[in-house]
């Protein structure tokens, strides 16, 4: 799986580098989100709309956004949030997300029920067996749901792993 992830990472790199050549031609970004889907993306949804999903829905390589926050690349997003919500400053919003995004996991790979966690040029993997979800309610009635699993570590090494919060 590590070899496949490496090949996928190289392919994604080539795609990212060449993407500007293809950007915003005559193409579609897929069907627009419904109002319910847009609200769910913002953490507002009815509990009845949450359904069980398989891990294969998330197959692929997932990069941490924490380095983007650290580099300042997310600052325009935080500024837009501060402009929209006059009760919080830019610094308060950035600090809030800094606490939420902080991790030493650089990348997560998901394929065939195996989850790989990449940190400091080391990989720890585990088999993921879905065991349900729990809906979490945050301040301002925002929600997320967390999946639970029984994991079997395939290469044991101490690792702080948070469940994936998926809206």
mmCIF file with all atom_site columns, C-alpha atoms in Angstrom, residues 1-90:
data_model
loop_
_atom_site.group_PDB
_atom_site.id
_atom_site.type_symbol
_atom_site.label_atom_id
_atom_site.label_alt_id
_atom_site.label_comp_id
_atom_site.label_asym_id
_atom_site.label_entity_id
_atom_site.label_seq_id
_atom_site.pdbx_PDB_ins_code
_atom_site.Cartn_x
_atom_site.Cartn_y
_atom_site.Cartn_z
_atom_site.occupancy
_atom_site.B_iso_or_equiv
_atom_site.pdbx_formal_charge
_atom_site.auth_seq_id
_atom_site.auth_comp_id
_atom_site.auth_asym_id
_atom_site.auth_atom_id
_atom_site.pdbx_PDB_model_num
ATOM 1  C CA . UNK A 1 1  ? 0.000   0.000  0.000   1.00 0.00 ? 1  UNK A CA 1
ATOM 2  C CA . UNK A 1 2  ? 2.892   2.384  0.729   1.00 0.00 ? 2  UNK A CA 1
ATOM 3  C CA . UNK A 1 3  ? 4.107   2.031  -2.868  1.00 0.00 ? 3  UNK A CA 1
ATOM 4  C CA . UNK A 1 4  ? 0.616   2.786  -4.177  1.00 0.00 ? 4  UNK A CA 1
ATOM 5  C CA . UNK A 1 5  ? 0.406   5.831  -1.899  1.00 0.00 ? 5  UNK A CA 1
ATOM 6  C CA . UNK A 1 6  ? 3.781   7.042  -3.188  1.00 0.00 ? 6  UNK A CA 1
ATOM 7  C CA . UNK A 1 7  ? 2.632   6.648  -6.798  1.00 0.00 ? 7  UNK A CA 1
ATOM 8  C CA . UNK A 1 8  ? -0.624  8.410  -5.964  1.00 0.00 ? 8  UNK A CA 1
ATOM 9  C CA . UNK A 1 9  ? 1.279   11.250 -4.281  1.00 0.00 ? 9  UNK A CA 1
ATOM 10 C CA . UNK A 1 10 ? 3.473   11.674 -7.382  1.00 0.00 ? 10 UNK A CA 1
ATOM 11 C CA . UNK A 1 11 ? 0.416   11.640 -9.640  1.00 0.00 ? 11 UNK A CA 1
ATOM 12 C CA . UNK A 1 12 ? -1.330  14.202 -7.454  1.00 0.00 ? 12 UNK A CA 1
ATOM 13 C CA . UNK A 1 13 ? 1.796   16.368 -7.525  1.00 0.00 ? 13 UNK A CA 1
ATOM 14 C CA . UNK A 1 14 ? 1.861   16.316 -11.330 1.00 0.00 ? 14 UNK A CA 1
ATOM 15 C CA . UNK A 1 15 ? -1.841  17.137 -11.393 1.00 0.00 ? 15 UNK A CA 1
ATOM 16 C CA . UNK A 1 16 ? -1.439  20.053 -8.989  1.00 0.00 ? 16 UNK A CA 1
ATOM 17 C CA . UNK A 1 17 ? 1.466   21.503 -10.961 1.00 0.00 ? 17 UNK A CA 1
ATOM 18 C CA . UNK A 1 18 ? -0.430  21.246 -14.261 1.00 0.00 ? 18 UNK A CA 1
ATOM 19 C CA . UNK A 1 19 ? -3.840  22.266 -12.886 1.00 0.00 ? 19 UNK A CA 1
ATOM 20 C CA . UNK A 1 20 ? -3.501  25.982 -13.750 1.00 0.00 ? 20 UNK A CA 1
ATOM 21 C CA . UNK A 1 21 ? -3.255  25.072 -17.427 1.00 0.00 ? 21 UNK A CA 1
ATOM 22 C CA . UNK A 1 22 ? -6.689  23.482 -17.238 1.00 0.00 ? 22 UNK A CA 1
ATOM 23 C CA . UNK A 1 23 ? -8.347  25.748 -14.699 1.00 0.00 ? 23 UNK A CA 1
ATOM 24 C CA . UNK A 1 24 ? -11.647 27.398 -15.404 1.00 0.00 ? 24 UNK A CA 1
ATOM 25 C CA . UNK A 1 25 ? -12.031 26.360 -19.001 1.00 0.00 ? 25 UNK A CA 1
ATOM 26 C CA . UNK A 1 26 ? -15.384 25.048 -20.136 1.00 0.00 ? 26 UNK A CA 1
ATOM 27 C CA . UNK A 1 27 ? -15.975 22.585 -17.366 1.00 0.00 ? 27 UNK A CA 1
ATOM 28 C CA . UNK A 1 28 ? -18.190 21.818 -14.420 1.00 0.00 ? 28 UNK A CA 1
ATOM 29 C CA . UNK A 1 29 ? -17.420 21.459 -10.733 1.00 0.00 ? 29 UNK A CA 1
ATOM 30 C CA . UNK A 1 30 ? -20.133 18.811 -10.394 1.00 0.00 ? 30 UNK A CA 1
ATOM 31 C CA . UNK A 1 31 ? -23.699 19.366 -9.408  1.00 0.00 ? 31 UNK A CA 1
ATOM 32 C CA . UNK A 1 32 ? -24.257 22.225 -6.962  1.00 0.00 ? 32 UNK A CA 1
ATOM 33 C CA . UNK A 1 33 ? -24.847 21.377 -3.317  1.00 0.00 ? 33 UNK A CA 1
ATOM 34 C CA . UNK A 1 34 ? -28.445 21.358 -2.179  1.00 0.00 ? 34 UNK A CA 1
ATOM 35 C CA . UNK A 1 35 ? -29.455 23.735 0.607   1.00 0.00 ? 35 UNK A CA 1
ATOM 36 C CA . UNK A 1 36 ? -29.410 20.813 3.073   1.00 0.00 ? 36 UNK A CA 1
ATOM 37 C CA . UNK A 1 37 ? -25.902 19.783 1.914   1.00 0.00 ? 37 UNK A CA 1
ATOM 38 C CA . UNK A 1 38 ? -24.614 23.362 2.142   1.00 0.00 ? 38 UNK A CA 1
ATOM 39 C CA . UNK A 1 39 ? -25.967 23.727 5.687   1.00 0.00 ? 39 UNK A CA 1
ATOM 40 C CA . UNK A 1 40 ? -24.409 20.378 6.648   1.00 0.00 ? 40 UNK A CA 1
ATOM 41 C CA . UNK A 1 41 ? -21.057 21.578 5.284   1.00 0.00 ? 41 UNK A CA 1
ATOM 42 C CA . UNK A 1 42 ? -21.383 24.467 7.741   1.00 0.00 ? 42 UNK A CA 1
ATOM 43 C CA . UNK A 1 43 ? -22.203 22.124 10.637  1.00 0.00 ? 43 UNK A CA 1
ATOM 44 C CA . UNK A 1 44 ? -25.978 22.625 10.661  1.00 0.00 ? 44 UNK A CA 1
ATOM 45 C CA . UNK A 1 45 ? -28.000 19.464 10.018  1.00 0.00 ? 45 UNK A CA 1
ATOM 46 C CA . UNK A 1 46 ? -30.790 17.276 11.368  1.00 0.00 ? 46 UNK A CA 1
ATOM 47 C CA . UNK A 1 47 ? -29.551 14.191 13.180  1.00 0.00 ? 47 UNK A CA 1
ATOM 48 C CA . UNK A 1 48 ? -31.918 12.095 11.037  1.00 0.00 ? 48 UNK A CA 1
ATOM 49 C CA . UNK A 1 49 ? -29.879 13.061 7.944   1.00 0.00 ? 49 UNK A CA 1
ATOM 50 C CA . UNK A 1 50 ? -26.734 11.340 9.241   1.00 0.00 ? 50 UNK A CA 1
ATOM 51 C CA . UNK A 1 51 ? -26.293 7.908  7.685   1.00 0.00 ? 51 UNK A CA 1
ATOM 52 C CA . UNK A 1 52 ? -23.814 5.099  8.143   1.00 0.00 ? 52 UNK A CA 1
ATOM 53 C CA . UNK A 1 53 ? -21.022 5.255  5.586   1.00 0.00 ? 53 UNK A CA 1
ATOM 54 C CA . UNK A 1 54 ? -18.240 2.911  4.641   1.00 0.00 ? 54 UNK A CA 1
ATOM 55 C CA . UNK A 1 55 ? -14.589 3.831  4.991   1.00 0.00 ? 55 UNK A CA 1
ATOM 56 C CA . UNK A 1 56 ? -14.206 3.397  1.228   1.00 0.00 ? 56 UNK A CA 1
ATOM 57 C CA . UNK A 1 57 ? -16.135 6.685  0.860   1.00 0.00 ? 57 UNK A CA 1
ATOM 58 C CA . UNK A 1 58 ? -12.927 8.325  2.109   1.00 0.00 ? 58 UNK A CA 1
ATOM 59 C CA . UNK A 1 59 ? -10.364 6.307  0.102   1.00 0.00 ? 59 UNK A CA 1
ATOM 60 C CA . UNK A 1 60 ? -7.421  8.396  -0.953  1.00 0.00 ? 60 UNK A CA 1
ATOM 61 C CA . UNK A 1 61 ? -4.643  10.541 0.427   1.00 0.00 ? 61 UNK A CA 1
ATOM 62 C CA . UNK A 1 62 ? -5.571  13.274 2.888   1.00 0.00 ? 62 UNK A CA 1
ATOM 63 C CA . UNK A 1 63 ? -3.166  16.079 3.749   1.00 0.00 ? 63 UNK A CA 1
ATOM 64 C CA . UNK A 1 64 ? -3.214  17.973 7.036   1.00 0.00 ? 64 UNK A CA 1
ATOM 65 C CA . UNK A 1 65 ? -4.316  21.605 6.811   1.00 0.00 ? 65 UNK A CA 1
ATOM 66 C CA . UNK A 1 66 ? -2.211  22.471 9.863   1.00 0.00 ? 66 UNK A CA 1
ATOM 67 C CA . UNK A 1 67 ? 0.906   23.385 7.812   1.00 0.00 ? 67 UNK A CA 1
ATOM 68 C CA . UNK A 1 68 ? -1.281  25.744 5.746   1.00 0.00 ? 68 UNK A CA 1
ATOM 69 C CA . UNK A 1 69 ? -2.439  27.438 8.940   1.00 0.00 ? 69 UNK A CA 1
ATOM 70 C CA . UNK A 1 70 ? 1.132   27.696 10.232  1.00 0.00 ? 70 UNK A CA 1
ATOM 71 C CA . UNK A 1 71 ? 2.374   29.221 6.968   1.00 0.00 ? 71 UNK A CA 1
ATOM 72 C CA . UNK A 1 72 ? -0.334  31.897 6.913   1.00 0.00 ? 72 UNK A CA 1
ATOM 73 C CA . UNK A 1 73 ? -1.997  30.573 3.742   1.00 0.00 ? 73 UNK A CA 1
ATOM 74 C CA . UNK A 1 74 ? -5.318  30.272 5.603   1.00 0.00 ? 74 UNK A CA 1
ATOM 75 C CA . UNK A 1 75 ? -5.166  33.855 6.899   1.00 0.00 ? 75 UNK A CA 1
ATOM 76 C CA . UNK A 1 76 ? -7.507  35.175 4.147   1.00 0.00 ? 76 UNK A CA 1
ATOM 77 C CA . UNK A 1 77 ? -10.099 32.593 5.245   1.00 0.00 ? 77 UNK A CA 1
ATOM 78 C CA . UNK A 1 78 ? -9.790  33.644 8.882   1.00 0.00 ? 78 UNK A CA 1
ATOM 79 C CA . UNK A 1 79 ? -10.028 37.309 7.887   1.00 0.00 ? 79 UNK A CA 1
ATOM 80 C CA . UNK A 1 80 ? -13.224 36.610 5.949   1.00 0.00 ? 80 UNK A CA 1
ATOM 81 C CA . UNK A 1 81 ? -14.660 34.842 9.002   1.00 0.00 ? 81 UNK A CA 1
ATOM 82 C CA . UNK A 1 82 ? -13.679 37.788 11.220  1.00 0.00 ? 82 UNK A CA 1
ATOM 83 C CA . UNK A 1 83 ? -15.305 40.228 8.783   1.00 0.00 ? 83 UNK A CA 1
ATOM 84 C CA . UNK A 1 84 ? -18.517 38.166 8.814   1.00 0.00 ? 84 UNK A CA 1
ATOM 85 C CA . UNK A 1 85 ? -18.584 37.605 12.605  1.00 0.00 ? 85 UNK A CA 1
ATOM 86 C CA . UNK A 1 86 ? -17.981 40.910 14.367  1.00 0.00 ? 86 UNK A CA 1
ATOM 87 C CA . UNK A 1 87 ? -17.947 39.182 17.793  1.00 0.00 ? 87 UNK A CA 1
ATOM 88 C CA . UNK A 1 88 ? -14.495 37.663 17.181  1.00 0.00 ? 88 UNK A CA 1
ATOM 89 C CA . UNK A 1 89 ? -11.226 39.144 16.035  1.00 0.00 ? 89 UNK A CA 1
ATOM 90 C CA . UNK A 1 90 ? -8.993  37.685 13.355  1.00 0.00 ? 90 UNK A CA 1
#
